[in-house]
Coordinates of C-alpha atoms in Angstrom, one line a residue:
Chain A
A298 CA -4.9 34.7 19.0
Q299 CA -2.9 32.9 21.6
T300 CA 0.8 33.5 22.0
V301 CA 3.6 31.8 24.0
T302 CA 6.7 33.6 25.1
Q303 CA 9.9 32.2 26.4
S304 CA 12.3 35.0 27.4
Q305 CA 15.4 32.9 28.1
P306 CA 17.1 31.8 24.9
E307 CA 19.7 29.9 26.9
M308 CA 20.1 28.7 30.4
S309 CA 22.8 26.6 32.1
V310 CA 22.8 24.6 35.3
Q311 CA 25.4 22.6 37.2
E312 CA 24.7 18.9 37.4
A313 CA 22.6 17.9 40.4
E314 CA 21.4 21.5 40.9
T315 CA 17.9 23.0 40.2
V316 CA 17.0 25.2 37.3
T317 CA 13.8 27.0 36.4
L318 CA 12.7 27.8 32.8
S319 CA 10.2 30.6 32.3
C320 CA 7.2 30.8 30.1
T321 CA 4.3 33.3 29.7
Y322 CA 1.3 33.1 27.5
D323 CA -1.6 35.2 26.4
T324 CA -5.1 33.9 25.8
S325 CA -8.7 34.9 26.2
E326 CA -9.8 31.3 26.7
S327 CA -10.6 29.9 30.1
D328 CA -10.0 26.3 29.3
Y329 CA -6.7 25.1 27.8
Y330 CA -3.7 22.9 28.3
L331 CA -0.1 23.9 28.8
F332 CA 2.9 21.7 28.1
W333 CA 6.6 21.5 28.3
Y334 CA 8.4 19.6 25.5
K335 CA 12.0 18.6 25.4
Q336 CA 13.9 18.4 22.1
P337 CA 17.4 16.9 22.3
P338 CA 19.8 17.4 19.4
S339 CA 18.4 14.2 17.8
R340 CA 15.3 16.4 17.2
Q341 CA 12.6 14.0 18.6
M342 CA 10.2 16.1 20.5
I343 CA 9.3 14.5 23.8
L344 CA 6.5 15.5 26.2
V345 CA 7.9 16.4 29.6
I346 CA 4.9 17.5 31.6
R347 CA 1.3 18.7 31.0
Q348 CA -1.0 21.0 33.0
E349 CA -4.8 21.4 32.6
A350 CA -5.8 25.0 33.2
Y351 CA -8.8 24.0 35.3
K352 CA -6.6 22.3 37.8
Q353 CA -5.2 24.4 40.6
Q354 CA -2.6 21.8 41.6
N355 CA 0.7 22.1 39.9
A356 CA 1.7 19.1 37.8
T357 CA 4.7 17.0 38.8
E358 CA 6.6 14.3 37.0
N359 CA 9.5 12.9 39.0
R360 CA 12.2 15.6 38.9
F361 CA 10.1 17.9 36.8
S362 CA 7.5 20.2 38.2
V363 CA 5.6 23.3 37.1
N364 CA 4.5 26.6 38.7
F365 CA 1.3 27.4 37.0
Q366 CA 0.0 30.9 37.8
K367 CA -3.3 31.2 35.8
A368 CA -4.0 34.8 36.7
A369 CA -0.5 35.9 35.8
K370 CA -0.5 33.6 32.7
S371 CA 2.8 32.2 33.8
F372 CA 3.9 28.6 33.4
S373 CA 7.5 27.8 34.6
L374 CA 9.3 24.5 34.6
K375 CA 11.5 23.5 37.5
I376 CA 14.1 20.7 36.9
S377 CA 15.5 19.3 40.2
D378 CA 18.7 17.3 40.5
S379 CA 19.7 18.2 36.9
Q380 CA 21.3 15.4 34.9
L381 CA 23.5 15.5 31.8
G382 CA 20.7 13.9 29.8
D383 CA 18.5 16.9 30.6
A384 CA 20.5 19.0 28.2
A385 CA 18.2 19.9 25.3
M386 CA 16.0 22.6 23.9
Y387 CA 12.8 23.1 26.0
F388 CA 9.6 24.4 24.5
C389 CA 6.6 25.7 26.3
A390 CA 3.3 25.1 24.4
Y391 CA -0.3 26.0 24.6
R392 CA -3.3 24.1 23.3
S393 CA -7.0 25.0 23.3
A394 CA -9.3 22.6 25.1
G395 CA -11.9 22.6 22.3
L396 CA -14.0 19.9 20.7
S397 CA -12.6 17.7 17.9
G398 CA -14.4 19.7 15.2
S399 CA -13.0 23.1 16.2
S400 CA -10.3 24.5 14.1
N401 CA -8.1 25.3 17.1
T402 CA -8.4 21.9 18.6
G403 CA -5.2 20.0 18.8
K404 CA -3.1 22.9 17.5
L405 CA 0.0 23.3 19.7
I406 CA 1.3 26.9 19.9
F407 CA 5.0 26.8 20.8
G408 CA 7.3 29.4 22.4
Q409 CA 10.7 30.2 20.9
G410 CA 12.4 27.6 23.1
T411 CA 15.1 27.7 25.8
T412 CA 18.4 25.8 25.3
L413 CA 19.4 24.2 28.5
Q414 CA 23.1 23.3 29.1
V415 CA 24.0 21.0 32.0
K416 CA 27.5 21.3 33.2
P417 CA 29.3 18.3 34.8
Chain B
E108 CA 5.1 -0.1 19.7
A109 CA 6.6 1.8 16.8
G110 CA 6.6 5.6 17.0
V111 CA 5.9 8.1 14.3
V112 CA 8.1 7.3 11.3
Q113 CA 9.3 10.0 8.9
S114 CA 11.4 9.7 5.8
P115 CA 13.8 10.9 4.6
R116 CA 15.6 12.2 7.6
Y117 CA 17.6 14.6 5.5
K118 CA 17.1 16.1 2.0
I119 CA 19.2 18.5 0.0
I120 CA 17.8 19.9 -3.2
E121 CA 18.3 22.8 -5.6
K122 CA 15.8 25.6 -5.5
K123 CA 12.8 25.2 -7.8
Q124 CA 13.0 21.5 -7.5
P125 CA 10.1 19.5 -6.0
V126 CA 10.4 17.6 -2.7
A127 CA 8.2 15.2 -0.8
F128 CA 8.2 14.1 2.8
W129 CA 6.5 11.0 4.2
C130 CA 5.0 10.3 7.6
N131 CA 3.6 7.1 9.1
P132 CA 1.8 7.8 12.4
I133 CA 1.4 5.5 15.4
S134 CA -1.0 2.7 14.6
G135 CA -4.5 3.7 15.5
H136 CA -3.9 7.4 15.7
N137 CA -6.7 9.3 13.9
T138 CA -5.1 12.7 14.0
L139 CA -2.0 13.6 12.1
Y140 CA -0.1 17.0 12.2
W141 CA 2.6 18.5 10.0
Y142 CA 4.7 21.2 11.7
L143 CA 7.4 23.5 10.3
Q144 CA 10.3 24.2 12.5
N145 CA 12.8 26.9 11.5
L146 CA 16.2 26.9 13.0
G147 CA 16.2 28.0 16.6
Q148 CA 12.4 28.4 16.7
G149 CA 9.4 26.5 18.0
P150 CA 7.4 24.4 15.6
E151 CA 4.4 25.9 13.8
L152 CA 1.4 23.9 12.6
L153 CA 1.0 23.6 8.8
I154 CA -1.9 21.2 8.6
R155 CA -3.9 18.9 10.8
Y156 CA -5.8 15.8 9.6
E157 CA -8.7 14.0 11.3
N158 CA -8.6 10.7 9.5
E159 CA -8.4 11.7 5.8
E160 CA -9.9 15.1 6.3
A161 CA -7.8 18.2 6.5
V162 CA -9.5 20.1 9.3
D163 CA -7.0 22.9 9.7
D164 CA -4.7 24.0 6.8
S165 CA -4.9 27.7 7.4
Q166 CA -1.1 28.0 7.8
L167 CA -0.2 25.9 4.7
P168 CA 1.1 28.0 1.8
K169 CA -1.1 26.6 -0.8
D170 CA 0.6 28.1 -3.7
R171 CA 3.5 25.7 -3.4
F172 CA 2.7 23.3 -0.5
S173 CA 0.3 20.4 -0.7
A174 CA -0.5 17.5 1.6
E175 CA -2.5 14.3 1.5
R176 CA -3.6 11.5 3.7
L177 CA -5.6 9.4 1.3
K178 CA -6.5 6.4 3.4
G179 CA -6.4 8.1 6.8
V180 CA -3.1 6.5 7.7
D181 CA 0.2 7.7 6.3
S182 CA 0.6 11.2 4.8
T183 CA 2.8 13.0 2.3
L184 CA 3.7 16.7 2.4
K185 CA 5.0 18.1 -0.9
I186 CA 6.7 21.4 -1.9
Q187 CA 6.8 22.4 -5.5
P188 CA 8.8 24.4 -6.4
A189 CA 11.0 24.7 -3.3
E190 CA 12.5 28.1 -2.4
L191 CA 15.5 28.9 -0.3
G192 CA 13.3 30.0 2.6
D193 CA 11.8 26.5 2.8
S194 CA 15.0 25.2 4.4
A195 CA 13.8 24.0 7.8
V196 CA 12.8 20.8 9.7
Y197 CA 9.4 19.4 8.9
L198 CA 7.9 17.5 11.8
C199 CA 5.1 15.0 11.8
A200 CA 3.1 14.2 14.9
S201 CA 0.1 12.0 15.6
S202 CA -2.5 11.6 18.4
L203 CA -5.5 9.4 19.0
W204 CA -7.8 12.4 18.6
S205 CA -7.1 16.1 18.6
S206 CA -8.9 16.7 21.9
Y207 CA -7.2 15.7 25.1
S208 CA -4.8 13.3 23.5
E209 CA -1.0 13.6 23.7
Q210 CA 0.8 14.3 20.5
F211 CA 3.7 12.1 19.6
F212 CA 6.4 13.5 17.3
G213 CA 8.5 11.9 14.7
P214 CA 12.2 12.7 14.3
G215 CA 11.6 15.2 11.5
T216 CA 13.0 15.8 8.0
R217 CA 15.7 18.4 7.7
L218 CA 15.4 20.1 4.3
T219 CA 18.2 22.2 2.8
V220 CA 17.4 24.2 -0.3
L221 CA 20.5 25.4 -2.2

């Protein structure tokens, strides 16, 4: 079974600074997707960034980028130029890249989350 | 375009009472998911629907939980009877298909069982 581990329950960063959130995962599969989701206090889960395991290039979305180390099974999120609106809980998630009929397909496996505080 | 709609947003009930949550996915999304999120934890999948078929309900406690998606559109998740340990946030998500497609989440229903 796949597992996702986030070892940092809480992190804080000064506004405009850079912060990195850590995530490790365990899987025997070779093809999968990794995600970072943001959940503000309002609870609406929002996709921040997505990485396909077969791609060597790290994904980037504006101020958000990842460091994907497939061999080490590590998937960290870097937030540059942190803003007050970045304060939220961040979840790392894993998803198998199976076919629609597979029981694992579509199932997101989440880590425990990291609460990010942004200080003005 | 409207997002995933859930109601109610909050529900407080006494233990042993029944409760139901409703979810309306994004229009055209074939796949619907129900997740359970305990306080301070990541969500865990309860059940996944492909149209009206439940294709993954292995994590659904079937002695007290039930779900339906009769016409392949909106869905209802029910608990009967509720227990203290059921206090949590129940999230609904939808995607075009379960493969490759991004999941969009609703705001969730926070259930408190007294």
